[in-house]
GROMACS .gro file of C-alpha atoms in nm:
model
  220
    1UNK     CA    1  -1.256  -1.673  -1.308
    2UNK     CA    2  -0.993  -1.475  -1.495
    3UNK     CA    3  -0.857  -1.185  -1.289
    4UNK     CA    4  -0.970  -0.842  -1.397
    5UNK     CA    5  -0.694  -0.646  -1.577
    6UNK     CA    6  -0.655  -0.282  -1.468
    7UNK     CA    7  -0.676  -0.012  -1.731
    8UNK     CA    8  -0.625   0.358  -1.756
    9UNK     CA    9  -0.989   0.434  -1.824
   10UNK     CA   10  -1.060   0.603  -1.496
   11UNK     CA   11  -0.735   0.803  -1.503
   12UNK     CA   12  -0.812   0.917  -1.861
   13UNK     CA   13  -1.166   1.017  -1.753
   14UNK     CA   14  -1.005   1.247  -1.497
   15UNK     CA   15  -0.772   1.396  -1.760
   16UNK     CA   16  -1.074   1.477  -1.969
   17UNK     CA   17  -1.220   1.672  -1.680
   18UNK     CA   18  -0.896   1.884  -1.669
   19UNK     CA   19  -0.669   1.689  -1.433
   20UNK     CA   20  -0.312   1.709  -1.541
   21UNK     CA   21  -0.139   1.473  -1.297
   22UNK     CA   22  -0.252   1.192  -1.069
   23UNK     CA   23  -0.116   1.044  -0.747
   24UNK     CA   24  -0.244   0.693  -0.714
   25UNK     CA   25  -0.260   0.557  -0.356
   26UNK     CA   26  -0.291   0.209  -0.203
   27UNK     CA   27  -0.215   0.051   0.132
   28UNK     CA   28  -0.079  -0.284   0.231
   29UNK     CA   29  -0.028  -0.441   0.576
   30UNK     CA   30  -0.353  -0.309   0.718
   31UNK     CA   31  -0.469  -0.650   0.843
   32UNK     CA   32  -0.130  -0.780   0.969
   33UNK     CA   33  -0.055  -0.886   1.319
   34UNK     CA   34   0.309  -0.769   1.302
   35UNK     CA   35   0.500  -0.516   1.112
   36UNK     CA   36   0.417  -0.170   0.970
   37UNK     CA   37   0.130  -0.057   0.749
   38UNK     CA   38   0.256   0.084   0.422
   39UNK     CA   39   0.101   0.326   0.179
   40UNK     CA   40   0.233   0.325  -0.173
   41UNK     CA   41   0.201   0.613  -0.421
   42UNK     CA   42   0.280   0.665  -0.783
   43UNK     CA   43   0.268   0.975  -0.995
   44UNK     CA   44   0.152   0.977  -1.359
   45UNK     CA   45   0.047   1.251  -1.601
   46UNK     CA   46  -0.126   1.281  -1.933
   47UNK     CA   47   0.181   1.151  -2.115
   48UNK     CA   48   0.160   0.812  -1.935
   49UNK     CA   49   0.274   0.523  -2.137
   50UNK     CA   50   0.128   0.176  -2.193
   51UNK     CA   51   0.093  -0.006  -1.858
   52UNK     CA   52   0.345  -0.270  -1.759
   53UNK     CA   53   0.238  -0.611  -1.903
   54UNK     CA   54   0.081  -0.843  -1.650
   55UNK     CA   55  -0.001  -0.567  -1.405
   56UNK     CA   56  -0.258  -0.659  -1.143
   57UNK     CA   57  -0.361  -0.567  -0.791
   58UNK     CA   58  -0.078  -0.708  -0.577
   59UNK     CA   59  -0.314  -0.939  -0.394
   60UNK     CA   60  -0.390  -1.118  -0.712
   61UNK     CA   61  -0.026  -1.187  -0.796
   62UNK     CA   62   0.210  -1.449  -0.670
   63UNK     CA   63   0.518  -1.328  -0.500
   64UNK     CA   64   0.754  -1.401  -0.796
   65UNK     CA   65   0.528  -1.201  -1.028
   66UNK     CA   66   0.513  -0.905  -0.790
   67UNK     CA   67   0.897  -0.909  -0.766
   68UNK     CA   68   0.925  -0.909  -1.144
   69UNK     CA   69   0.666  -0.631  -1.189
   70UNK     CA   70   0.793  -0.401  -0.919
   71UNK     CA   71   1.082  -0.250  -1.113
   72UNK     CA   72   0.861  -0.212  -1.420
   73UNK     CA   73   0.612  -0.017  -1.212
   74UNK     CA   74   0.884   0.206  -1.077
   75UNK     CA   75   1.012   0.280  -1.425
   76UNK     CA   76   0.661   0.340  -1.559
   77UNK     CA   77   0.562   0.597  -1.305
   78UNK     CA   78   0.713   0.959  -1.296
   79UNK     CA   79   0.766   0.927  -0.921
   80UNK     CA   80   0.692   0.669  -0.655
   81UNK     CA   81   0.703   0.645  -0.274
   82UNK     CA   82   0.613   0.421   0.020
   83UNK     CA   83   0.536   0.570   0.351
   84UNK     CA   84   0.521   0.355   0.675
   85UNK     CA   85   0.363   0.364   1.020
   86UNK     CA   86   0.503   0.127   1.271
   87UNK     CA   87   0.330  -0.144   1.481
   88UNK     CA   88   0.395   0.073   1.789
   89UNK     CA   89   0.216   0.363   1.615
   90UNK     CA   90  -0.075   0.144   1.524
   91UNK     CA   91  -0.111   0.041   1.889
   92UNK     CA   92  -0.095   0.401   2.002
   93UNK     CA   93  -0.299   0.572   1.736
   94UNK     CA   94  -0.523   0.311   1.570
   95UNK     CA   95  -0.505   0.180   1.216
   96UNK     CA   96  -0.702   0.452   1.041
   97UNK     CA   97  -0.489   0.729   1.178
   98UNK     CA   98  -0.181   0.536   1.091
   99UNK     CA   99  -0.299   0.490   0.731
  100UNK     CA  100  -0.312   0.868   0.710
  101UNK     CA  101   0.025   0.906   0.877
  102UNK     CA  102   0.192   0.662   0.638
  103UNK     CA  103   0.022   0.835   0.348
  104UNK     CA  104   0.139   1.174   0.465
  105UNK     CA  105   0.491   1.035   0.486
  106UNK     CA  106   0.472   0.902   0.131
  107UNK     CA  107   0.346   1.236   0.003
  108UNK     CA  108   0.635   1.409   0.182
  109UNK     CA  109   0.877   1.180  -0.003
  110UNK     CA  110   0.709   1.271  -0.338
  111UNK     CA  111   0.746   1.637  -0.253
  112UNK     CA  112   1.119   1.579  -0.193
  113UNK     CA  113   1.136   1.438  -0.547
  114UNK     CA  114   0.964   1.758  -0.682
  115UNK     CA  115   0.665   1.568  -0.785
  116UNK     CA  116   0.359   1.799  -0.867
  117UNK     CA  117   0.179   1.672  -0.552
  118UNK     CA  118  -0.021   1.991  -0.487
  119UNK     CA  119  -0.149   2.015  -0.845
  120UNK     CA  120  -0.245   1.653  -0.859
  121UNK     CA  121  -0.567   1.465  -0.798
  122UNK     CA  122  -0.524   1.162  -0.568
  123UNK     CA  123  -0.701   0.829  -0.649
  124UNK     CA  124  -0.744   0.648  -0.317
  125UNK     CA  125  -0.848   0.290  -0.310
  126UNK     CA  126  -1.162   0.227  -0.102
  127UNK     CA  127  -1.454   0.451   0.010
  128UNK     CA  128  -1.302   0.650   0.285
  129UNK     CA  129  -1.049   0.939   0.264
  130UNK     CA  130  -0.811   0.852   0.548
  131UNK     CA  131  -0.547   1.087   0.410
  132UNK     CA  132  -0.670   1.439   0.443
  133UNK     CA  133  -0.714   1.430   0.815
  134UNK     CA  134  -0.340   1.376   0.842
  135UNK     CA  135  -0.231   1.649   0.602
  136UNK     CA  136  -0.140   2.010   0.675
  137UNK     CA  137  -0.264   2.112   0.336
  138UNK     CA  138  -0.580   1.964   0.197
  139UNK     CA  139  -0.542   1.742  -0.111
  140UNK     CA  140  -0.801   1.673  -0.387
  141UNK     CA  141  -0.884   1.312  -0.317
  142UNK     CA  142  -1.115   1.090  -0.522
  143UNK     CA  143  -1.195   0.752  -0.356
  144UNK     CA  144  -1.283   0.453  -0.558
  145UNK     CA  145  -1.384   0.105  -0.445
  146UNK     CA  146  -1.162  -0.162  -0.608
  147UNK     CA  147  -0.932   0.095  -0.757
  148UNK     CA  148  -0.649  -0.142  -0.695
  149UNK     CA  149  -0.821  -0.395  -0.917
  150UNK     CA  150  -0.949  -0.158  -1.186
  151UNK     CA  151  -0.708   0.133  -1.212
  152UNK     CA  152  -0.360   0.066  -1.349
  153UNK     CA  153  -0.200   0.348  -1.147
  154UNK     CA  154  -0.341   0.220  -0.814
  155UNK     CA  155  -0.241  -0.128  -0.904
  156UNK     CA  156   0.115  -0.011  -0.968
  157UNK     CA  157   0.109   0.164  -0.626
  158UNK     CA  158  -0.009  -0.159  -0.463
  159UNK     CA  159   0.271  -0.365  -0.620
  160UNK     CA  160   0.545  -0.113  -0.510
  161UNK     CA  161   0.404  -0.099  -0.158
  162UNK     CA  162   0.363  -0.472  -0.128
  163UNK     CA  163   0.711  -0.560  -0.244
  164UNK     CA  164   0.859  -0.290  -0.017
  165UNK     CA  165   0.678  -0.418   0.291
  166UNK     CA  166   0.737  -0.785   0.207
  167UNK     CA  167   1.104  -0.727   0.181
  168UNK     CA  168   1.104  -0.559   0.514
  169UNK     CA  169   0.920  -0.852   0.685
  170UNK     CA  170   1.159  -1.106   0.528
  171UNK     CA  171   1.455  -0.907   0.666
  172UNK     CA  172   1.274  -0.898   1.014
  173UNK     CA  173   1.236  -1.272   0.998
  174UNK     CA  174   1.610  -1.299   1.040
  175UNK     CA  175   1.603  -1.048   1.320
  176UNK     CA  176   1.319  -1.216   1.499
  177UNK     CA  177   1.329  -1.582   1.396
  178UNK     CA  178   1.052  -1.824   1.471
  179UNK     CA  179   0.741  -1.628   1.365
  180UNK     CA  180   0.758  -1.734   0.996
  181UNK     CA  181   0.749  -1.384   0.860
  182UNK     CA  182   0.938  -1.476   0.549
  183UNK     CA  183   0.630  -1.675   0.444
  184UNK     CA  184   0.341  -1.502   0.626
  185UNK     CA  185   0.477  -1.145   0.609
  186UNK     CA  186   0.326  -1.078   0.954
  187UNK     CA  187  -0.029  -1.180   0.867
  188UNK     CA  188  -0.237  -1.419   1.081
  189UNK     CA  189  -0.195  -1.793   1.027
  190UNK     CA  190  -0.213  -2.102   1.260
  191UNK     CA  191   0.175  -2.121   1.258
  192UNK     CA  192   0.200  -1.749   1.336
  193UNK     CA  193  -0.038  -1.778   1.636
  194UNK     CA  194   0.146  -2.093   1.753
  195UNK     CA  195   0.481  -1.907   1.747
  196UNK     CA  196   0.332  -1.623   1.948
  197UNK     CA  197   0.199  -1.859   2.205
  198UNK     CA  198   0.541  -2.020   2.233
  199UNK     CA  199   0.772  -1.723   2.201
  200UNK     CA  200   0.550  -1.441   2.314
  201UNK     CA  201   0.496  -1.124   2.101
  202UNK     CA  202   0.798  -0.955   1.943
  203UNK     CA  203   0.877  -0.587   1.934
  204UNK     CA  204   0.715  -0.577   1.583
  205UNK     CA  205   0.376  -0.718   1.696
  206UNK     CA  206   0.067  -0.500   1.725
  207UNK     CA  207  -0.014  -0.576   2.087
  208UNK     CA  208  -0.366  -0.425   2.076
  209UNK     CA  209  -0.450  -0.658   1.787
  210UNK     CA  210  -0.330  -0.965   1.966
  211UNK     CA  211  -0.564  -0.886   2.250
  212UNK     CA  212  -0.858  -0.864   2.005
  213UNK     CA  213  -0.802  -1.140   1.747
  214UNK     CA  214  -1.161  -1.127   1.630
  215UNK     CA  215  -1.097  -0.782   1.498
  216UNK     CA  216  -0.791  -0.879   1.284
  217UNK     CA  217  -0.849  -0.850   0.914
  218UNK     CA  218  -0.713  -1.132   0.702
  219UNK     CA  219  -0.708  -0.933   0.383
  220UNK     CA  220  -0.435  -0.701   0.280
   0.00000   0.00000   0.00000
């Protein structure tokens, strides 16, 4: 089956309702055993140009394609940011609170770039607004299931976040060798579990998740 190509239909429908700028939001690393959870954001407005060719949800792209698309996505967006929450924070606070925490950090980065955050509507992938509970000032959030597949702006945010987190995990593979993070990026695999059994957990593992492997999500 041919992968679905994202479009700007949903974004343009929001513009027709009076929205002038959009912050598109997607997360990666939610189901990993090790490393941070990352929330990527891009800002576009009504003057948005044609989407980068070949753009897809990051999960549908091989690593070389994501690496090639990432700089195109950054140039296409008015602003972009990636917020992180660490494995230690995931253990202490739980994954949903950490999604909000990472998202709040990404929004703070956008504010530092003078992005029109407070005047924007946020498109959040999924069906649950994990972001507003972590914000001091409420944001206008629209949730959409499969937004990373269907909405070009959210797909761009997913690519930027995925490449950012993958590069971090590749660097950590040198710091904590033996877990195969350069290939598995911290997600569960037989080799990853075997390395944990042999070496024990590292400082970047989510210890609460290792105690409950049945709860680990294999998707990104």
